[in-house]
Amino acid sequence: MRILITGGAGFIGSHLTDCLIEEGHQVVAMDNLVTGDLNNVAHHRSNPQFEYIHHDVSNHIHVSGNLDWVLHFASPASPIDYLQLPIQTLKVGALGTHNALGLAKAKGAKFLLASTSEVYGDPLVHPQPEDYWGNVNLIGPRGVYDEAKRYAEAIAMAYHRVHNVDVRVVRIFNTYGPRNRVNDGRVVPTFINQALRNEPITVFGEGNQTRSFQYVADLVAGVRKLMDASYNRPVNIGNPREMTILEFAKLILQLTESQSPIIYNPLPEDDPKTRQPDITRAKAILSWEPKVAVEEGLSRTIDWYRSLGKKK
Ligand code: UDP
């Protein structure tokens, strides 16, 4: 197959690129490198199965030749990124998704949208099943990302209904692993790198908000299975093992054998209090469930950040 991945040089897009190239497919990675990094795909540079196109998908997308799939992963995805890039975040979710859908329609390609657990906002239902409609503060600072992705889901479903585009929607829960930028601002790279430098671990609030963390290889396996399933409604892909952020900070300290103290900083506005995927649907439709325990995935990720430190 020939597959376009928008955000192909990003954290998740590049892991998906690896998986699809490994399977023998042609991958066209498209990125504007606002949060992506060419180093993530540098190992494919001389591979004839791989093409890179530098482009911002919020503008009309041109790809020559046939395409079997458009996988739309382009977007800032960290709270600090979308606070700094609120308009770009809205544009890529709205205009970028529209352009990517238009391209899929023109090429007769299938379309997969990378959506997010943020569509559930600060959820009032726990854990979150796909048929929960969410609790989003649309005018708050995180609203730019949440509403962009909610619009993206809505327009994907509209293209499915009106133009018969064969769509998939994956709602991705907190994901970590190698290639997640050191300064990304999200809790996993932040805590690991603070711990490795013996700097204070910055827990926001009292740390009793919860998250459920999945290793990137589990996510890629879930996305790959969703591509093969004839299922057009959203599917949660995440690891249901839930913990508080304070527990998580202590786990990172233990795994890195760090001496860092824990300090408490103010909780960002609209920070969701709980988050845990209900993966009943993914289990039933995809026969998918996460395989990598958080301790194992974190150990691999810590090794990767350590190796980055040594390269410098
Ligand atoms: N967090 C924290 N310290 C940090 C970064 C994040 O305590 O230095 C918390 C944040 O407030 C949130 C959780 O960790 O409750 C996960 O944050 P992240 O930015 O990784 O993603 P989110 O799930 O909020 O989108």
Short mmCIF file of C-alpha atoms and ligand atoms in Angstrom, two decimals:
data_model
loop_
_atom_site.label_atom_id
_atom_site.label_comp_id
_atom_site.label_asym_id
_atom_site.label_seq_id
_atom_site.Cartn_x
_atom_site.Cartn_y
_atom_site.Cartn_z
CA MET A 1 0.00 0.00 0.00
CA ARG A 2 1.02 3.66 -0.40
CA ILE A 3 0.20 5.54 2.77
CA LEU A 4 0.33 9.25 3.61
CA ILE A 5 1.01 10.04 7.26
CA THR A 6 0.48 13.69 8.17
CA GLY A 7 2.67 14.48 11.14
CA GLY A 8 4.90 11.66 9.90
CA ALA A 9 8.00 13.14 11.56
CA GLY A 10 6.26 13.47 14.91
CA PHE A 11 6.42 11.23 17.95
CA ILE A 12 3.56 8.89 17.03
CA GLY A 13 3.68 9.46 13.25
CA SER A 14 7.30 8.31 13.10
CA HIS A 15 6.60 5.09 15.04
CA LEU A 16 3.72 4.38 12.66
CA THR A 17 6.08 5.04 9.74
CA ASP A 18 8.50 2.44 11.16
CA CYS A 19 5.73 -0.15 11.52
CA LEU A 20 4.34 0.32 7.99
CA ILE A 21 7.75 0.38 6.32
CA GLU A 22 8.65 -2.80 8.21
CA GLU A 23 5.51 -4.40 6.73
CA GLY A 24 6.71 -3.48 3.23
CA HIS A 25 4.45 -0.49 2.50
CA GLN A 26 5.35 2.84 0.88
CA VAL A 27 5.12 5.73 3.34
CA VAL A 28 4.83 9.40 2.46
CA ALA A 29 5.55 11.33 5.65
CA MET A 30 4.29 14.92 5.62
CA ASP A 31 5.23 17.38 8.34
CA ASN A 32 5.85 21.10 8.88
CA LEU A 33 8.24 20.31 11.76
CA VAL A 34 6.52 22.72 14.17
CA THR A 35 6.59 19.97 16.79
CA GLY A 36 7.93 17.10 14.62
CA ASP A 37 11.62 16.39 14.08
CA LEU A 38 13.36 14.96 11.00
CA ASN A 39 15.68 13.00 13.31
CA ASN A 40 12.66 10.78 14.07
CA VAL A 41 12.65 9.49 10.46
CA ALA A 42 16.33 10.03 9.56
CA HIS A 43 16.92 6.25 9.52
CA HIS A 44 14.54 5.95 6.51
CA ARG A 45 16.14 8.74 4.46
CA SER A 46 17.76 6.53 1.82
CA ASN A 47 14.98 3.90 1.84
CA PRO A 48 13.04 3.88 -1.48
CA GLN A 49 9.89 2.94 0.49
CA PHE A 50 10.04 6.35 2.20
CA GLU A 51 9.28 9.87 0.97
CA TYR A 52 9.21 13.06 2.99
CA ILE A 53 7.20 16.13 2.03
CA HIS A 54 7.64 19.33 4.02
CA HIS A 55 4.18 20.87 4.15
CA ASP A 56 1.67 22.46 6.53
CA VAL A 57 -1.55 20.48 6.02
CA SER A 58 -3.66 23.50 7.03
CA ASN A 59 -2.98 24.57 3.41
CA HIS A 60 -4.18 22.62 0.36
CA ILE A 61 -2.39 19.25 0.24
CA HIS A 62 -0.94 17.94 -3.01
CA VAL A 63 0.45 14.42 -3.26
CA SER A 64 1.12 12.95 -6.71
CA GLY A 65 0.36 9.30 -7.47
CA ASN A 66 -2.07 6.91 -5.85
CA LEU A 67 -2.76 6.65 -2.11
CA ASP A 68 -4.44 3.77 -0.28
CA TRP A 69 -4.57 5.49 3.09
CA VAL A 70 -4.40 8.95 4.62
CA LEU A 71 -3.44 8.73 8.31
CA HIS A 72 -4.00 12.17 9.80
CA PHE A 73 -1.70 12.58 12.79
CA ALA A 74 -0.55 16.19 12.30
CA SER A 75 -1.24 18.41 15.32
CA PRO A 76 0.46 19.93 18.32
CA ALA A 77 -0.47 17.48 21.09
CA SER A 78 1.04 18.78 24.31
CA PRO A 79 -0.77 21.31 26.51
CA ILE A 80 2.23 23.69 26.42
CA ASP A 81 2.30 23.46 22.62
CA TYR A 82 -1.33 24.21 22.09
CA LEU A 83 -1.20 27.03 24.62
CA GLN A 84 1.61 28.58 22.56
CA LEU A 85 0.07 27.66 19.18
CA PRO A 86 -3.67 27.99 19.77
CA ILE A 87 -4.56 29.17 16.26
CA GLN A 88 -2.33 26.63 14.48
CA THR A 89 -3.89 23.92 16.67
CA LEU A 90 -7.40 24.96 15.66
CA LYS A 91 -6.34 25.29 12.01
CA VAL A 92 -4.76 21.87 11.74
CA GLY A 93 -7.74 20.22 13.44
CA ALA A 94 -10.24 22.04 11.23
CA LEU A 95 -8.62 23.07 7.91
CA GLY A 96 -5.95 20.35 8.06
CA THR A 97 -8.54 17.62 8.64
CA HIS A 98 -10.73 19.05 5.88
CA ASN A 99 -7.78 19.04 3.45
CA ALA A 100 -6.71 15.54 4.46
CA LEU A 101 -10.28 14.27 3.98
CA GLY A 102 -10.52 16.02 0.61
CA LEU A 103 -7.31 14.32 -0.46
CA ALA A 104 -8.57 10.91 0.71
CA LYS A 105 -11.80 11.43 -1.23
CA ALA A 106 -9.97 12.51 -4.40
CA LYS A 107 -7.60 9.52 -4.23
CA GLY A 108 -10.23 6.98 -3.21
CA ALA A 109 -8.10 6.36 -0.09
CA LYS A 110 -9.25 5.27 3.34
CA PHE A 111 -8.85 7.84 6.11
CA LEU A 112 -7.81 7.47 9.73
CA LEU A 113 -8.09 10.36 12.19
CA ALA A 114 -5.85 10.59 15.24
CA SER A 115 -8.34 11.90 17.79
CA THR A 116 -7.85 12.12 21.52
CA SER A 117 -9.15 11.39 24.99
CA GLU A 118 -9.37 15.20 25.27
CA VAL A 119 -12.71 15.00 23.45
CA TYR A 120 -14.01 13.83 26.86
CA GLY A 121 -12.65 17.03 28.50
CA ASP A 122 -12.78 16.89 32.32
CA PRO A 123 -14.93 13.76 32.29
CA LEU A 124 -17.96 13.22 34.49
CA VAL A 125 -18.13 9.53 33.53
CA HIS A 126 -15.37 7.18 34.65
CA PRO A 127 -13.79 5.30 32.92
CA GLN A 128 -14.61 6.90 29.58
CA PRO A 129 -16.47 4.81 26.98
CA GLU A 130 -16.72 6.04 23.38
CA ASP A 131 -20.41 6.87 23.70
CA TYR A 132 -19.73 9.45 26.44
CA TRP A 133 -20.10 12.91 24.86
CA GLY A 134 -17.63 14.66 27.11
CA ASN A 135 -17.34 17.73 29.31
CA VAL A 136 -15.23 20.34 27.54
CA ASN A 137 -14.75 24.00 28.46
CA LEU A 138 -14.78 25.21 24.86
CA ILE A 139 -13.53 28.71 25.65
CA GLY A 140 -10.82 27.64 28.11
CA PRO A 141 -7.11 27.40 27.21
CA ARG A 142 -7.31 23.68 26.39
CA GLY A 143 -10.50 24.18 24.37
CA VAL A 144 -8.49 24.93 21.23
CA TYR A 145 -7.23 21.36 21.10
CA ASP A 146 -10.36 19.66 22.41
CA GLU A 147 -12.71 21.50 20.08
CA ALA A 148 -10.36 21.13 17.09
CA LYS A 149 -10.37 17.36 17.57
CA ARG A 150 -14.13 17.27 18.18
CA TYR A 151 -14.65 19.20 14.93
CA ALA A 152 -12.19 16.83 13.21
CA GLU A 153 -14.28 13.84 14.30
CA ALA A 154 -17.47 15.59 13.15
CA ILE A 155 -16.13 16.40 9.69
CA ALA A 156 -14.64 12.90 9.32
CA MET A 157 -18.07 11.40 10.05
CA ALA A 158 -19.68 13.89 7.62
CA TYR A 159 -17.27 12.83 4.84
CA HIS A 160 -18.12 9.24 5.66
CA ARG A 161 -21.87 9.86 5.45
CA VAL A 162 -21.91 12.27 2.50
CA HIS A 163 -18.93 11.14 0.39
CA ASN A 164 -18.68 7.55 1.57
CA VAL A 165 -15.05 7.97 2.64
CA ASP A 166 -14.07 4.87 4.62
CA VAL A 167 -13.03 6.51 7.91
CA ARG A 168 -11.48 5.32 11.15
CA VAL A 169 -11.30 7.39 14.34
CA VAL A 170 -8.84 6.48 17.07
CA ARG A 171 -9.17 8.28 20.42
CA ILE A 172 -5.66 8.19 21.77
CA PHE A 173 -5.11 8.28 25.54
CA ASN A 174 -1.86 9.50 27.15
CA THR A 175 0.98 7.86 25.23
CA TYR A 176 4.71 7.89 25.98
CA GLY A 177 7.89 6.38 24.63
CA PRO A 178 11.10 7.14 22.75
CA ARG A 179 11.01 10.26 20.50
CA ASN A 180 8.61 12.16 22.74
CA ARG A 181 10.50 15.49 22.87
CA VAL A 182 12.49 16.21 26.03
CA ASN A 183 10.92 19.68 26.27
CA ASP A 184 7.49 18.56 25.13
CA GLY A 185 6.05 19.63 28.50
CA ARG A 186 4.01 16.48 28.99
CA VAL A 187 4.40 14.69 32.23
CA VAL A 188 6.36 11.62 31.10
CA PRO A 189 9.32 13.36 29.37
CA THR A 190 9.25 16.12 32.01
CA PHE A 191 9.44 13.85 35.07
CA ILE A 192 11.97 11.45 33.51
CA ASN A 193 14.33 14.23 32.48
CA GLN A 194 13.97 16.04 35.80
CA ALA A 195 14.76 12.76 37.58
CA LEU A 196 17.77 11.99 35.37
CA ARG A 197 19.21 15.45 36.14
CA ASN A 198 18.35 15.19 39.85
CA GLU A 199 16.25 18.33 39.46
CA PRO A 200 12.97 18.81 41.37
CA ILE A 201 9.98 16.86 40.03
CA THR A 202 7.25 19.42 39.29
CA VAL A 203 3.94 17.89 40.36
CA PHE A 204 1.06 20.17 39.40
CA GLY A 205 -1.61 20.71 42.06
CA GLU A 206 -1.51 18.13 44.83
CA GLY A 207 -0.89 15.40 42.28
CA ASN A 208 -4.16 13.60 42.99
CA GLN A 209 -5.40 13.99 39.39
CA THR A 210 -5.18 10.67 37.54
CA ARG A 211 -3.93 9.56 34.13
CA SER A 212 -3.51 6.18 32.43
CA PHE A 213 -0.32 5.82 30.38
CA GLN A 214 0.23 3.61 27.36
CA TYR A 215 3.50 2.70 25.66
CA VAL A 216 3.73 3.87 22.05
CA ALA A 217 4.18 0.33 20.64
CA ASP A 218 0.78 -0.64 22.07
CA LEU A 219 -0.82 2.38 20.42
CA VAL A 220 0.77 1.57 17.05
CA ALA A 221 -0.50 -2.02 17.30
CA GLY A 222 -4.01 -0.72 18.04
CA VAL A 223 -3.97 1.76 15.14
CA ARG A 224 -2.72 -0.95 12.80
CA LYS A 225 -5.57 -3.27 13.84
CA LEU A 226 -8.10 -0.46 13.43
CA MET A 227 -6.89 0.10 9.84
CA ASP A 228 -7.75 -3.53 9.10
CA ALA A 229 -11.15 -3.46 10.82
CA SER A 230 -14.24 -2.32 8.90
CA TYR A 231 -15.39 -0.06 11.70
CA ASN A 232 -16.15 3.63 11.23
CA ARG A 233 -17.01 4.79 14.73
CA PRO A 234 -14.46 6.05 17.31
CA VAL A 235 -12.35 3.53 19.21
CA ASN A 236 -10.44 4.30 22.43
CA ILE A 237 -6.86 3.09 22.42
CA GLY A 238 -5.18 3.43 25.80
CA ASN A 239 -3.89 1.52 28.79
CA PRO A 240 -6.51 1.33 31.58
CA ARG A 241 -3.88 1.18 34.36
CA GLU A 242 -4.73 4.41 36.15
CA MET A 243 -2.58 6.21 38.70
CA THR A 244 -2.37 9.58 40.37
CA ILE A 245 0.31 11.97 39.15
CA LEU A 246 1.93 11.82 42.60
CA GLU A 247 2.12 8.01 42.38
CA PHE A 248 3.53 8.41 38.91
CA ALA A 249 6.22 10.84 40.14
CA LYS A 250 7.24 8.30 42.80
CA LEU A 251 7.38 5.51 40.22
CA ILE A 252 9.71 7.59 38.02
CA LEU A 253 11.94 8.33 41.04
CA GLN A 254 12.12 4.62 41.81
CA LEU A 255 12.83 3.52 38.21
CA THR A 256 15.51 6.16 37.66
CA GLU A 257 16.97 5.76 41.19
CA SER A 258 16.94 9.53 41.37
CA GLN A 259 17.44 11.76 44.41
CA SER A 260 15.14 14.50 43.04
CA PRO A 261 12.77 16.10 45.54
CA ILE A 262 9.09 16.48 44.62
CA ILE A 263 7.82 20.07 44.48
CA TYR A 264 4.26 21.26 43.96
CA ASN A 265 3.39 23.87 41.30
CA PRO A 266 -0.04 25.35 40.49
CA LEU A 267 -2.47 23.13 38.59
CA PRO A 268 -3.02 24.42 35.01
CA GLU A 269 -6.52 25.70 34.18
CA ASP A 270 -9.02 22.99 33.18
CA ASP A 271 -6.55 20.16 33.87
CA PRO A 272 -8.78 17.04 33.80
CA LYS A 273 -9.15 15.46 37.27
CA THR A 274 -9.37 11.88 36.05
CA ARG A 275 -8.76 9.94 32.86
CA GLN A 276 -9.02 6.23 32.17
CA PRO A 277 -10.00 4.54 28.91
CA ASP A 278 -12.82 2.04 28.74
CA ILE A 279 -11.34 -0.32 26.13
CA THR A 280 -14.28 -2.75 25.89
CA ARG A 281 -14.83 -1.72 22.25
CA ALA A 282 -11.18 -2.14 21.20
CA LYS A 283 -11.10 -5.57 22.84
CA ALA A 284 -14.30 -6.67 21.10
CA ILE A 285 -13.72 -5.21 17.64
CA LEU A 286 -9.94 -5.31 17.31
CA SER A 287 -9.01 -8.09 19.75
CA TRP A 288 -6.57 -5.49 21.01
CA GLU A 289 -5.37 -4.74 24.49
CA PRO A 290 -2.14 -3.18 25.73
CA LYS A 291 0.72 -5.61 26.30
CA VAL A 292 3.49 -3.43 27.74
CA ALA A 293 3.28 -2.88 31.51
CA VAL A 294 3.95 0.70 32.54
CA GLU A 295 7.14 -0.24 34.45
CA GLU A 296 8.52 -2.00 31.36
CA GLY A 297 7.58 0.79 28.92
CA LEU A 298 8.98 3.44 31.27
CA SER A 299 12.26 1.54 31.66
CA ARG A 300 12.67 1.45 27.86
CA THR A 301 11.80 5.14 27.67
CA ILE A 302 14.21 6.07 30.46
CA ASP A 303 16.99 4.17 28.61
CA TRP A 304 16.21 6.16 25.47
CA TYR A 305 16.40 9.54 27.27
CA ARG A 306 19.65 8.39 28.91
CA SER A 307 21.10 7.52 25.49
CA LEU A 308 20.07 10.98 24.18
CA GLY A 309 21.93 12.59 27.07
CA LYS A 310 25.09 10.61 26.19
CA LYS A 311 24.97 11.72 22.52
CA LYS A 312 25.19 15.40 23.56
N1 UDP B 1 1.83 17.40 35.09
C1 UDP B 1 2.56 17.62 36.24
N2 UDP B 1 3.81 18.14 36.11
C2 UDP B 1 4.39 18.44 34.93
C3 UDP B 1 3.63 18.20 33.75
C4 UDP B 1 2.35 17.70 33.86
O1 UDP B 1 2.10 17.35 37.35
O2 UDP B 1 5.54 18.94 34.92
C5 UDP B 1 0.47 16.84 35.21
C6 UDP B 1 -0.61 17.65 34.49
O3 UDP B 1 -1.10 18.67 35.32
C7 UDP B 1 -1.66 16.57 34.20
C8 UDP B 1 -0.83 15.30 34.04
O4 UDP B 1 0.45 15.57 34.60
O5 UDP B 1 -2.52 16.41 35.31
C9 UDP B 1 -0.64 14.89 32.59
O6 UDP B 1 -0.20 16.02 31.90
P1 UDP B 1 0.25 15.98 30.38
O7 UDP B 1 0.66 17.36 30.00
O8 UDP B 1 1.25 14.92 30.18
O9 UDP B 1 -1.02 15.54 29.54
P2 UDP B 1 -2.61 15.72 29.69
O10 UDP B 1 -3.07 14.38 30.10
O11 UDP B 1 -2.94 16.75 30.73
O12 UDP B 1 -3.03 16.12 28.34
#
